[in-house]
Amino acid sequence: MKLIIAIIRPEKLEEVQDALDKQEVHLMTASDVRGCGSQRGYSESFRGNKGVIRLLSKIKLEIAVNEAYVEPTVQAILKTARSEGGKIGDGKIFVLPLEECYRIRTGEKGGKAIGP
Amino acid sequence: MSTDVKVKDMMRLSYPEKISRLRNRMRDAQWRRYFKAIIAGKALGILLLLGLIVIGPAVLHALTGSSAFGQASTAPSPAMIADLGDSTKNPTINPINTAWTLVAAFLVFCMQAGFTMLEAGFCRSRETVNVLVECIFDTCLCGFLYYTWGYAFMFGQGNGFIGWHDPNDVPGGPVHSWFFLQGITATTLYAGTGVPVLAHWVFQFAFADCASTICSGTMIGRTDFIGDVLYSVCVSGFIYPIIGHWAWGPDGFLANMGQSATPNAFTHFLPNFGMNFHDFAGSTVVHSIGGWIALAGGIMLGPRIGRKFKRDGGAPMLPHDLTVGVIGGFLLWFGWYGFNPGSSLSAMDYGGIGRISANTTLAACTGGLAAEFFIYFRTKKWDCAIITNGFLAGLVAITCPCYWVSPTGACALGAVAGVLVVLGIDLLEFLRIDDPIGAWPVHALNGMWGTLSLGLFACGQYCAGGSSPSGIPVTDGTPGWALTGLFYGGGWKVFEAQCIGVACIHGATFTVAMIVFGVLTMFGRLRISKEGELEGLDLHEHGAPAYPEYVISALAAPRGTPKDIVGHWPHSTDIDQESGGELVGIKK
């Protein structure tokens, strides 16, 4: 069991979700997050005064999968979350080991509880 | 994106640096010559502009004075002298009418707030600032253009297609051009109402502003701001005033259609038809012009990135703030009490303004109800956005016939409008045209319906200006003849006249708007770049999000909502027990 955490561009969410659906990975948690990396931020202006906003808006996906699904999931995200030609700010994918997983409704645990 | 911004920021000089650079350059003879040339050029430009303002009207007097009244003899005929003595031609200022018109003008102006809120509420949060700036910019621009030439084009006397001077001018006498509102004195009154022309100008400016703001509704979220400015100039400066002149100008060819005895050759449009085009407060003139321009814009722009249509298994992007949108709708309704009753320009017509107000209210009520029930039978949900669009559709529809129909007629035509708006939205969805706030179904389609409905519902009791076909006396005691529609035994005549007017105005507006947007597209100024659209117009064009800190999703995904989820909102409660507890809408 692995926990895949992907930080992606907000506008790529739909494409990524479609691609994951095709890999039969349907369950995920998505959150709006702010972060900074080598993209550094953007500048905002208010009544003529410029200010640099250092945290950018991103979407964080958390997907728990069984071993067999790790590679397809990562590949699907890599393929779809990448902007044309690959640009700074496309995001990152982290793969973490996952110790245990329970489904609250049934009390199942382990690979069964993770779902499809 | 941000790396570019940084480099640019570094290259930009601060003011002290600029001043020291300028001082260094001034020591160089070559640079001094450049400087002098630039200053001279700017001064020349300013002088030319001032000269145009001062001399332009005078030149126009000279040019148009001869052509407008070419056929008039220099010696006034006895009939003309009689005209001059006639008190209806030279009325005195009527204080109560003036106050009424101004109050109505301020109410109509309040519709700007309504339009802004409606559009801002119905768009996504990432383009809200763009909507706000666009609406304010439009208002400012429209006021200035309506002063420069808009009002003269629309309400000036001229020919059937365009106007430029005071309609009170005596043929053969001095011509008072209305460009830059020159030639207007404190005593210049708007024909026969006792309202000073400048009060009428404020009222009509608010109308023009409505037309130009309606257009922006369809074009939310993907229009280049420069393109916005350019098409706004065309709309408020040319399309609206010139086409409006046809129906509302003192000698517009639709306003005088069917009359054979007018002094100007251009007004002999269908001289034997015997009926002119009627549009009391602007279903066609204001709303349809705005709505058709909006549709042309929507077609030329194409949908927003990520917008999926019903046929392609998608659904519209959800509005981000319905509270603001609905309050905007109500503000519009409130403003409509200036729009319709104020168009009488007369508080003395107490029966008339009361009837108009009642009709306006009733059409809005039935429009909202009809739309809501119609959509309920289809989706089994009490929809919020559609009832707002429904009552607005009723209001647009009643705008033209509000003076001439009975309250029952108003109810009936409002209800039809409510159903039509839903069908219009369906049609746009089918044609894959992205119209975030429904400007075309509400304003153009129902403007058309409202204008035509006069030919059906005019109840034959209330007096109308213009040419008379039937000579049916009115029952309210005023001398004159009544406008009678098909359902009240008046035959098809009024309906035919309305059809002709609708065909001319709607057709011309849509054609011209397609050309304007086509040219803008050709120069690549209409649609924003793909990067800009993905970044969000607020940040890309205006450098500020609408909800910077407390709504973190302000910049989130620009996605359409998949169809399956829309029907089950809020989906968190929709766990389907039979399918083993999976979330509804997730494909297995």
XYZ file of C-alpha atoms in Angstrom:
704
model
C 0.000 0.000 0.000
C 1.240 3.410 -0.925
C 0.034 6.928 -0.412
C 0.562 9.066 -3.481
C 0.590 12.805 -2.907
C 0.567 14.927 -6.048
C 0.802 18.693 -6.193
C -0.570 19.883 -9.541
C -1.707 23.000 -11.370
C -5.337 23.824 -10.548
C -6.353 23.926 -14.201
C -5.066 20.374 -14.725
C -7.350 18.789 -12.155
C -10.032 17.715 -14.577
C -7.616 16.127 -17.032
C -5.817 14.278 -14.273
C -9.076 13.035 -12.815
C -10.217 11.776 -16.215
C -6.924 9.970 -16.737
C -7.104 8.374 -13.277
C -10.658 7.260 -13.975
C -9.332 5.431 -17.026
C -6.801 3.642 -14.793
C -9.705 2.669 -12.521
C -8.397 4.863 -9.743
C -11.545 6.604 -8.572
C -10.959 7.494 -4.957
C -8.943 10.490 -3.968
C -8.877 13.509 -1.709
C -8.274 16.847 -3.380
C -7.569 20.097 -1.600
C -6.845 23.657 -2.555
C -3.412 24.459 -1.260
C -0.895 27.250 -1.499
C 2.767 26.647 -1.907
C 5.975 27.847 -3.432
C 8.714 26.200 -5.411
C 10.987 27.344 -8.176
C 8.064 29.188 -9.770
C 8.519 31.748 -6.975
C 5.103 33.455 -7.094
C 3.387 36.168 -9.072
C 2.877 39.874 -8.680
C -0.419 41.480 -7.745
C -1.296 45.111 -7.935
C -3.765 47.118 -5.913
C -4.362 50.803 -6.671
C -1.065 50.982 -8.487
C 1.005 49.391 -5.749
C 2.673 46.180 -6.727
C 3.210 43.345 -4.340
C 4.619 39.897 -4.918
C 2.500 37.018 -3.707
C 4.973 34.281 -2.915
C 2.534 31.455 -2.452
C 0.800 30.090 -5.506
C -2.469 28.264 -5.682
C -2.115 24.529 -6.357
C -4.195 21.440 -5.933
C -3.051 18.605 -3.734
C -4.277 15.109 -4.520
C -3.941 12.342 -1.972
C -4.505 8.884 -3.364
C -4.092 5.665 -1.450
C -3.500 2.662 -3.726
C -2.441 -0.958 -3.650
C 0.970 -1.857 -5.072
C -0.356 -2.851 -8.495
C -1.848 0.570 -9.025
C 1.148 2.689 -8.018
C 2.824 2.760 -11.402
C -0.323 3.387 -13.517
C -1.393 6.166 -11.162
C 1.961 7.899 -11.208
C 2.220 7.578 -14.975
C -1.263 8.955 -15.509
C -0.522 11.996 -13.363
C 2.876 12.538 -14.974
C 1.346 12.446 -18.412
C -1.610 14.729 -17.811
C -0.427 17.228 -15.195
C 2.512 18.300 -17.310
C 1.919 21.577 -19.157
C 2.835 21.796 -22.833
C 6.564 21.208 -23.130
C 6.905 21.085 -19.364
C 7.163 24.324 -17.439
C 8.270 25.394 -13.987
C 5.299 25.092 -11.682
C 3.903 21.824 -13.011
C 4.195 20.268 -9.556
C 5.531 17.144 -7.889
C 4.495 13.619 -6.992
C 5.464 11.990 -3.704
C 5.029 8.270 -3.066
C 4.924 7.277 0.579
C 4.624 3.878 2.247
C 1.269 3.420 3.937
C 1.126 1.461 7.135
C -2.548 0.621 7.531
C -5.927 1.567 6.162
C -9.449 1.054 7.556
C -12.814 1.581 5.990
C -15.013 3.168 8.624
C -18.312 1.867 7.267
C -17.396 -1.834 7.308
C -14.350 -2.004 9.518
C -12.368 -3.742 6.750
C -8.638 -3.170 6.831
C -5.643 -3.372 4.523
C -5.770 -3.642 0.759
C -9.486 -4.393 0.711
C -10.272 -1.168 2.516
C -8.307 0.941 0.093
C -10.886 0.251 -2.561
C -10.578 -0.259 -6.227
C 5.099 33.472 -15.919
C 6.583 34.887 -12.769
C 10.161 34.798 -13.974
C 9.181 37.093 -16.856
C 7.479 39.461 -14.463
C 10.613 39.593 -12.335
C 12.870 40.449 -15.242
C 10.514 43.199 -16.338
C 10.380 44.580 -12.816
C 14.132 44.773 -12.706
C 14.267 46.626 -16.005
C 11.691 49.163 -14.884
C 13.302 52.344 -13.563
C 12.124 54.189 -10.498
C 11.099 57.836 -10.821
C 14.336 59.364 -9.399
C 16.307 57.189 -11.819
C 14.144 58.343 -14.691
C 14.616 61.988 -13.764
C 18.391 61.666 -13.555
C 18.396 59.841 -16.897
C 16.337 62.654 -18.400
C 18.754 65.272 -17.039
C 21.692 63.427 -18.546
C 19.947 63.196 -21.856
C 19.047 66.892 -21.872
C 22.754 67.658 -22.011
C 22.881 65.987 -25.400
C 21.800 68.137 -28.355
C 20.332 65.162 -30.206
C 18.125 64.214 -27.263
C 17.043 67.879 -26.830
C 15.813 67.882 -30.398
C 13.873 64.649 -29.792
C 12.358 66.164 -26.684
C 11.257 69.311 -28.480
C 9.741 67.294 -31.308
C 7.757 65.139 -28.861
C 6.456 68.114 -26.876
C 5.535 69.951 -30.075
C 3.677 66.897 -31.343
C 1.697 66.518 -28.136
C 0.824 70.206 -28.025
C -0.317 70.048 -31.616
C -2.516 67.063 -30.845
C -4.145 68.771 -27.857
C -4.702 71.949 -29.858
C -6.271 69.959 -32.684
C -8.628 68.226 -30.264
C -9.650 71.516 -28.653
C -10.080 73.037 -32.076
C -12.287 70.142 -33.116
C -14.503 70.631 -30.067
C -14.843 74.364 -30.707
C -14.927 74.476 -34.485
C -16.425 71.055 -35.233
C -20.020 71.935 -34.387
C -19.717 75.217 -36.280
C -18.452 73.387 -39.343
C -21.231 70.854 -39.010
C -23.762 73.692 -38.835
C -22.418 75.014 -42.075
C -22.325 71.601 -43.752
C -25.627 70.236 -42.561
C -27.566 73.487 -42.540
C -27.870 73.502 -46.275
C -28.459 69.798 -46.863
C -31.014 69.212 -44.125
C -33.370 71.885 -45.218
C -32.457 72.058 -48.858
C -36.035 72.110 -49.936
C -37.199 74.685 -47.428
C -37.902 78.133 -48.759
C -36.254 81.090 -47.082
C -39.473 82.947 -46.435
C -41.489 81.197 -43.726
C -44.890 80.110 -44.896
C -48.022 81.022 -42.934
C -48.172 77.447 -41.650
C -44.733 77.783 -40.126
C -45.646 81.002 -38.401
C -48.667 79.290 -36.980
C -46.371 76.475 -35.775
C -44.179 78.942 -33.961
C -47.115 80.392 -32.135
C -48.445 76.982 -31.183
C -47.880 76.370 -27.502
C -47.265 72.627 -28.010
C -44.242 73.382 -30.180
C -42.715 75.805 -27.681
C -43.837 74.593 -24.285
C -42.478 75.970 -21.069
C -40.457 73.842 -18.679
C -42.636 71.483 -16.719
C -41.065 71.077 -13.246
C -42.878 67.922 -12.211
C -42.101 66.133 -15.479
C -38.474 67.171 -15.158
C -38.206 65.891 -11.596
C -39.945 62.657 -12.613
C -37.608 62.111 -15.538
C -34.544 62.745 -13.387
C -35.687 60.420 -10.606
C -36.364 57.775 -13.246
C -32.915 58.423 -14.730
C -31.293 57.808 -11.359
C -33.311 54.620 -10.930
C -32.217 53.410 -14.356
C -28.647 54.234 -13.465
C -29.051 52.019 -10.410
C -29.546 49.163 -12.880
C -25.807 49.418 -13.548
C -25.227 48.203 -10.019
C -27.726 45.438 -10.731
C -26.035 44.346 -13.957
C -22.626 44.426 -12.300
C -23.771 42.291 -9.378
C -25.693 39.877 -11.584
C -22.705 39.340 -13.857
C -20.212 39.181 -10.998
C -22.341 36.659 -9.122
C -22.947 34.432 -12.139
C -19.315 34.206 -13.249
C -16.495 32.242 -11.650
C -14.487 33.878 -8.889
C -11.395 33.963 -11.090
C -12.960 36.529 -13.470
C -14.913 38.672 -11.015
C -12.558 41.637 -10.981
C -12.652 41.636 -14.772
C -16.449 41.885 -14.723
C -16.377 44.722 -12.202
C -13.776 46.750 -14.062
C -15.500 46.117 -17.377
C -18.865 47.377 -16.094
C -17.395 50.509 -14.548
C -15.275 51.203 -17.611
C -18.308 50.797 -19.860
C -20.305 53.261 -17.803
C -17.630 55.930 -17.869
C -16.945 55.432 -21.553
C -20.620 55.445 -22.455
C -21.242 58.719 -20.609
C -18.451 60.431 -22.482
C -19.431 59.033 -25.881
C -23.080 59.847 -25.327
C -21.982 63.430 -24.702
C -19.679 63.635 -27.709
C -21.987 62.329 -30.396
C -24.212 59.522 -29.098
C -27.128 61.711 -28.032
C -26.910 63.797 -31.210
C -26.953 60.652 -33.376
C -29.918 59.238 -31.508
C -32.216 62.101 -30.611
C -31.030 64.783 -32.985
C -32.986 65.659 -36.087
C -31.321 64.583 -39.293
C -32.641 61.941 -41.616
C -34.277 58.578 -41.119
C -30.979 56.886 -40.273
C -29.003 59.327 -38.174
C -29.505 62.638 -36.415
C -27.328 65.560 -35.451
C -29.238 68.743 -34.642
C -32.018 70.155 -32.484
C -35.474 68.971 -33.651
C -36.886 72.325 -32.529
C -34.873 74.078 -35.242
C -37.087 75.973 -37.623
C -36.509 74.877 -41.221
C -34.359 77.485 -42.892
C -33.347 79.048 -39.586
C -30.138 78.539 -37.613
C -29.185 74.919 -36.983
C -28.208 73.946 -33.428
C -25.916 70.961 -33.638
C -26.026 68.617 -30.644
C -22.508 67.194 -30.981
C -20.670 67.620 -27.661
C -24.080 68.825 -26.420
C -23.378 72.171 -28.046
C -26.312 74.311 -29.103
C -28.295 73.373 -26.001
C -29.430 76.219 -23.788
C -31.251 76.177 -20.458
C -34.523 76.531 -22.311
C -33.982 73.809 -24.904
C -36.718 71.308 -24.206
C -37.166 67.770 -25.381
C -40.060 67.763 -27.836
C -43.422 68.377 -26.264
C -42.695 67.142 -22.740
C -41.473 70.204 -20.890
C -38.330 68.293 -19.907
C -35.018 70.096 -20.486
C -32.820 68.311 -23.002
C -30.017 67.785 -20.493
C -32.379 65.983 -18.098
C -33.457 63.819 -21.014
C -29.791 63.287 -21.822
C -29.114 61.853 -18.350
C -32.128 59.560 -18.711
C -31.042 58.351 -22.126
C -27.411 57.974 -21.091
C -28.564 55.507 -18.428
C -30.414 53.587 -21.167
C -27.413 53.533 -23.488
C -25.306 52.303 -20.618
C -27.698 49.403 -20.039
C -27.378 48.335 -23.673
C -23.601 48.395 -23.552
C -23.383 46.545 -20.226
C -25.728 43.779 -21.429
C -23.193 42.865 -24.130
C -20.436 42.127 -21.667
C -22.535 39.465 -19.919
C -22.056 36.829 -22.600
C -18.400 37.632 -23.059
C -17.331 37.037 -19.460
C -14.093 35.247 -18.745
C -12.320 35.210 -22.097
C -12.281 38.715 -23.578
C -9.121 40.729 -23.929
C -9.598 44.021 -22.085
C -8.383 46.027 -25.081
C -10.978 44.185 -27.184
C -13.561 45.042 -24.539
C -12.738 48.719 -24.762
C -12.768 48.728 -28.562
C -16.120 47.010 -28.940
C -17.598 49.193 -26.176
C -16.647 52.262 -28.204
C -18.455 50.778 -31.209
C -21.526 49.837 -29.172
C -22.073 53.003 -27.141
C -20.687 55.357 -29.749
C -22.216 54.025 -32.938
C -24.353 50.886 -32.961
C -26.747 51.811 -30.156
C -27.273 55.524 -30.948
C -27.602 55.095 -34.697
C -29.892 52.064 -34.653
C -31.784 53.591 -31.730
C -32.409 56.673 -33.838
C -34.406 54.575 -36.288
C -37.039 53.799 -33.671
C -36.760 56.692 -31.220
C -35.250 59.599 -33.136
C -37.597 62.442 -34.014
C -37.381 61.468 -37.666
C -36.239 57.849 -37.489
C -37.604 55.820 -40.370
C -39.249 53.227 -38.138
C -40.715 55.858 -35.833
C -42.301 57.561 -38.826
C -43.023 54.434 -40.818
C -46.310 54.550 -42.667
C -46.613 58.306 -42.620
C -46.840 60.002 -45.967
C -46.840 63.662 -44.973
C -43.476 64.397 -43.449
C -41.066 67.063 -44.629
C -38.054 64.804 -44.903
C -37.661 62.395 -47.786
C -36.110 59.652 -45.619
C -39.164 59.271 -43.453
C -41.259 58.077 -46.377
C -40.733 54.471 -45.370
C -43.692 52.342 -46.504
C -45.840 55.482 -46.906
C -49.058 53.549 -47.471
C -48.612 51.122 -44.608
C -50.442 53.327 -42.145
C -48.785 52.149 -38.955
C -45.469 52.947 -37.338
C -43.177 50.864 -35.154
C -43.801 51.187 -31.422
C -41.304 50.523 -28.655
C -42.367 52.282 -25.502
C -39.333 51.834 -23.264
C -36.928 49.778 -25.317
C -37.489 46.012 -25.450
C -35.962 46.188 -28.879
C -34.056 49.446 -28.809
C -32.166 48.856 -25.575
C -32.384 45.187 -24.661
C -32.355 43.474 -28.015
C -29.533 45.617 -29.331
C -27.507 44.636 -26.269
C -28.574 41.002 -26.492
C -27.761 40.529 -30.175
C -24.355 42.160 -29.783
C -23.791 39.799 -26.873
C -24.663 36.798 -29.047
C -22.329 37.956 -31.820
C -19.584 38.308 -29.219
C -20.295 34.857 -27.819
C -20.147 33.292 -31.278
C -16.919 35.001 -32.301
C -15.205 34.323 -28.964
C -16.138 30.674 -28.593
C -16.641 29.039 -25.199
C -14.350 29.401 -22.214
C -11.629 26.795 -21.830
C -13.061 23.800 -20.026
C -16.714 24.641 -20.776
C -18.548 21.473 -21.720
C -21.988 21.465 -23.272
C -24.979 19.255 -22.630
C -24.526 17.430 -25.935
C -20.937 16.609 -24.993
C -21.924 15.257 -21.607
C -21.142 18.358 -19.600
C -22.926 21.181 -17.859
C -22.319 24.896 -17.408
C -19.716 26.256 -15.055
C -21.418 27.032 -11.762
C -21.834 30.619 -10.620
C -19.587 31.487 -7.700
C -21.881 33.765 -5.701
C -25.616 33.390 -6.170
C -26.409 35.776 -3.327
C -24.767 38.651 -5.130
C -26.311 37.554 -8.429
C -29.870 37.422 -7.097
C -29.567 40.758 -5.290
C -28.306 42.156 -8.582
C -31.418 40.767 -10.261
C -33.649 42.461 -7.688
C -31.771 45.737 -8.122
C -32.493 45.466 -11.835
C -36.178 44.929 -11.099
C -36.121 48.023 -8.879
C -34.343 50.013 -11.578
C -36.978 48.898 -14.071
C -39.471 51.085 -12.201
C -37.487 53.974 -13.612
C -36.919 52.346 -16.956
C -40.573 51.770 -17.888
C -42.679 54.356 -16.035
C -39.966 56.971 -16.545
C -40.134 56.516 -20.296
C -43.447 58.352 -20.271
C -41.291 61.426 -19.494
C -44.429 62.737 -17.876
C -45.607 62.574 -14.301
C -48.785 64.316 -15.433
C -49.904 61.145 -17.181
C -50.909 59.714 -13.824
C -53.037 56.922 -15.278
C -50.241 55.963 -17.614
C -47.420 55.737 -15.104
C -49.570 53.786 -12.667
C -50.554 51.321 -15.359
C -46.971 50.937 -16.557
C -45.748 50.244 -13.024
C -48.431 47.639 -12.449
C -47.799 45.968 -15.802
C -44.053 45.930 -15.156
C -44.548 44.248 -11.792
C -46.993 41.663 -13.095
C -44.912 40.620 -16.076
C -41.885 40.126 -13.808
C -43.925 38.032 -11.378
C -45.427 35.735 -13.996
C -42.101 35.517 -15.841
C -40.338 34.271 -12.719
C -43.124 31.830 -11.845
C -43.388 30.405 -15.349
C -39.645 29.852 -15.628
C -39.459 28.227 -12.192
C -42.340 25.803 -12.742
C -41.154 24.992 -16.244
C -37.709 24.056 -14.971
C -39.141 22.218 -11.960
C -41.114 19.840 -14.132
C -37.929 19.079 -15.968
C -35.338 18.690 -13.201
C -37.447 18.372 -10.013
C -35.317 21.066 -8.431
C -36.393 24.596 -7.507
C -33.711 26.412 -9.459
C -32.335 29.708 -8.209
C -30.621 31.048 -11.297
C -33.510 30.298 -13.626
C -36.121 32.175 -11.599
C -33.824 35.201 -11.644
C -33.476 34.925 -15.404
C -37.240 34.330 -15.602
C -38.339 37.522 -13.906
C -35.724 39.475 -15.851
C -37.163 37.978 -19.049
C -40.639 39.100 -18.019
C -39.311 42.591 -17.380
C -37.580 42.753 -20.755
C -40.723 41.547 -22.499
C -43.032 44.107 -20.844
C -40.649 46.972 -21.599
C -42.028 47.560 -25.096
C -45.779 47.072 -24.582
C -46.016 48.342 -20.972
C -48.083 51.419 -21.849
C -50.613 49.802 -24.150
C -51.528 46.491 -22.524
C -53.867 45.678 -19.668
C -52.617 44.012 -16.459
C -54.050 40.695 -17.657
C -52.170 41.014 -20.926
C -49.006 41.788 -18.954
C -49.442 38.599 -16.926
C -49.897 36.512 -20.052
C -46.962 37.897 -21.974
C -44.713 37.729 -18.909
C -45.513 34.036 -18.491
C -44.620 33.337 -22.117
C -41.346 35.189 -21.563
C -40.540 32.974 -18.590
C -40.907 29.831 -20.701
C -39.058 31.362 -23.645
C -36.012 32.175 -21.576
C -35.588 28.517 -20.590
C -35.958 27.395 -24.210
C -33.475 30.085 -25.274
C -30.908 28.820 -22.790
C -31.452 25.290 -24.143
C -30.941 26.515 -27.688
C -27.633 28.193 -26.856
C -26.534 25.048 -25.048
C -27.429 23.006 -28.135
C -25.548 25.380 -30.439
C -22.518 25.207 -28.128
C -22.497 28.949 -27.428
C -21.180 29.844 -23.992
C -23.405 32.513 -22.399
C -22.594 32.603 -18.665
C -25.439 34.899 -17.580
C -27.943 34.236 -20.342
C -27.817 37.674 -21.967
C -29.188 36.471 -25.295
C -32.171 34.465 -23.981
C -33.135 37.211 -21.547
C -32.487 40.353 -23.529
C -32.535 39.536 -27.233
C -35.052 36.695 -27.411
C -37.473 38.254 -24.946
C -36.858 41.713 -26.331
C -38.070 40.266 -29.603
C -41.033 38.531 -27.961
C -41.973 41.671 -25.995
C -41.872 43.839 -29.083
C -43.978 41.414 -31.108
C -46.365 40.816 -28.221
C -47.568 44.402 -28.504
C -49.176 43.373 -31.782
C -51.100 40.676 -29.920
C -51.887 42.168 -26.530
C -52.351 45.930 -27.154
C -55.731 46.329 -25.514
C -57.202 49.097 -27.613
C -57.830 51.556 -24.808
C -54.709 53.618 -24.661
C -53.556 56.318 -26.954
C -50.475 56.038 -29.160
C -48.496 58.603 -31.058
C -47.579 58.262 -34.695
C -49.708 57.420 -37.675
C -53.219 56.126 -37.251
C -54.594 53.222 -39.215
C -57.914 52.703 -37.591
C -58.860 55.894 -35.856
C -60.429 53.954 -32.973
C -61.070 56.521 -30.255
C -59.474 55.902 -26.884
C -61.693 55.284 -23.912
C -59.697 57.216 -21.341
C -60.875 60.544 -22.652
C -57.663 61.719 -24.303
C -58.141 62.758 -27.877
C -56.383 60.391 -30.262
C -56.550 56.824 -31.393
C -55.801 53.572 -29.671
C -53.328 50.821 -30.395
C -55.239 47.547 -30.751
C -53.622 44.161 -31.087
C -54.804 40.901 -32.592
C -56.349 39.477 -29.409
C -58.434 42.600 -28.898
C -59.847 42.642 -32.404
C -57.374 45.033 -33.963
C -56.220 42.643 -36.673
C -52.661 41.959 -37.734
C -51.677 45.559 -38.504
C -49.792 46.382 -35.288
C -48.152 42.954 -35.324
C -46.951 43.482 -38.889
C -45.481 46.882 -38.003
C -43.705 45.327 -35.021
C -42.355 42.524 -37.236
C -40.905 45.031 -39.683
C -39.255 46.975 -36.861
C -37.872 43.832 -35.241
C -36.501 42.550 -38.547
C -34.775 45.871 -39.320
C -33.278 46.504 -35.880
C -32.390 42.977 -34.849
C -30.990 42.084 -38.261
C -28.939 45.249 -38.582
C -27.571 44.992 -35.049
C -26.504 41.378 -35.388
C -24.888 41.956 -38.788
C -22.939 45.016 -37.694
C -21.897 43.356 -34.434
C -20.613 40.263 -36.285
C -18.537 42.541 -38.515
C -17.123 44.477 -35.546
C -16.202 41.315 -33.647
C -14.885 39.736 -36.845
C -12.504 42.633 -37.378
C -11.392 42.515 -33.736
C -10.773 38.770 -34.035
C -8.820 39.345 -37.232
C -6.467 41.643 -35.361
C -6.309 39.147 -32.488
C -7.653 41.626 -29.969
C -10.910 39.983 -29.003
C -9.941 36.841 -27.145
C -7.384 36.662 -24.388
C -4.345 34.388 -24.798
C -4.659 30.829 -23.568
C -2.150 31.444 -20.775
C -4.088 34.494 -19.653
C -7.335 32.582 -19.572
C -5.852 29.696 -17.604
C -4.234 32.079 -15.164
C -7.593 33.798 -14.730
C -8.522 37.211 -16.110
C -8.387 38.818 -12.681
C -4.703 38.165 -12.205
C -3.717 38.375 -15.841
C -5.482 41.631 -16.744
C -6.009 43.377 -13.438
C -3.329 41.990 -11.145
C -5.685 41.314 -8.270
C -7.994 38.456 -7.301
C -11.469 39.351 -6.084
C -11.190 37.262 -2.942
C -7.523 37.350 -2.067
C -7.331 35.873 1.394
C -10.448 34.448 2.825
C -11.722 32.364 -0.089
C -8.857 30.106 -0.870
C -10.525 28.541 -3.883
C -10.457 31.933 -5.617
C -7.827 30.719 -8.021
C -8.901 27.126 -8.230
C -9.638 24.973 -11.204
C -11.325 26.603 -14.216
C -13.320 23.492 -14.863
C -16.829 22.788 -15.968
C -18.913 20.576 -13.770
C -19.481 17.046 -15.031
C -23.113 16.423 -15.787
C -23.573 13.603 -13.287
C -22.762 15.738 -10.292
C -24.979 18.680 -11.189
C -28.172 16.719 -10.759
C -27.212 15.680 -7.241
C -26.173 18.850 -5.545
C -24.983 18.851 -2.808
C -23.511 15.481 -3.611
C -22.110 14.806 -0.159
C -25.559 13.705 1.033
C -26.265 11.552 -1.972
C -24.797 8.221 -0.947
C -26.664 5.626 -2.889
C -27.308 2.701 -0.563
C -28.131 0.167 -3.240
C -24.912 0.616 -5.148
C -22.849 -0.317 -2.129
C -22.237 3.101 -0.742
C -20.253 4.591 -3.601
C -20.572 8.284 -4.289
C -23.186 8.948 -6.918
C -21.642 10.122 -10.127
C -18.414 8.227 -9.929
C -18.187 5.783 -12.764
C -17.439 2.216 -11.843
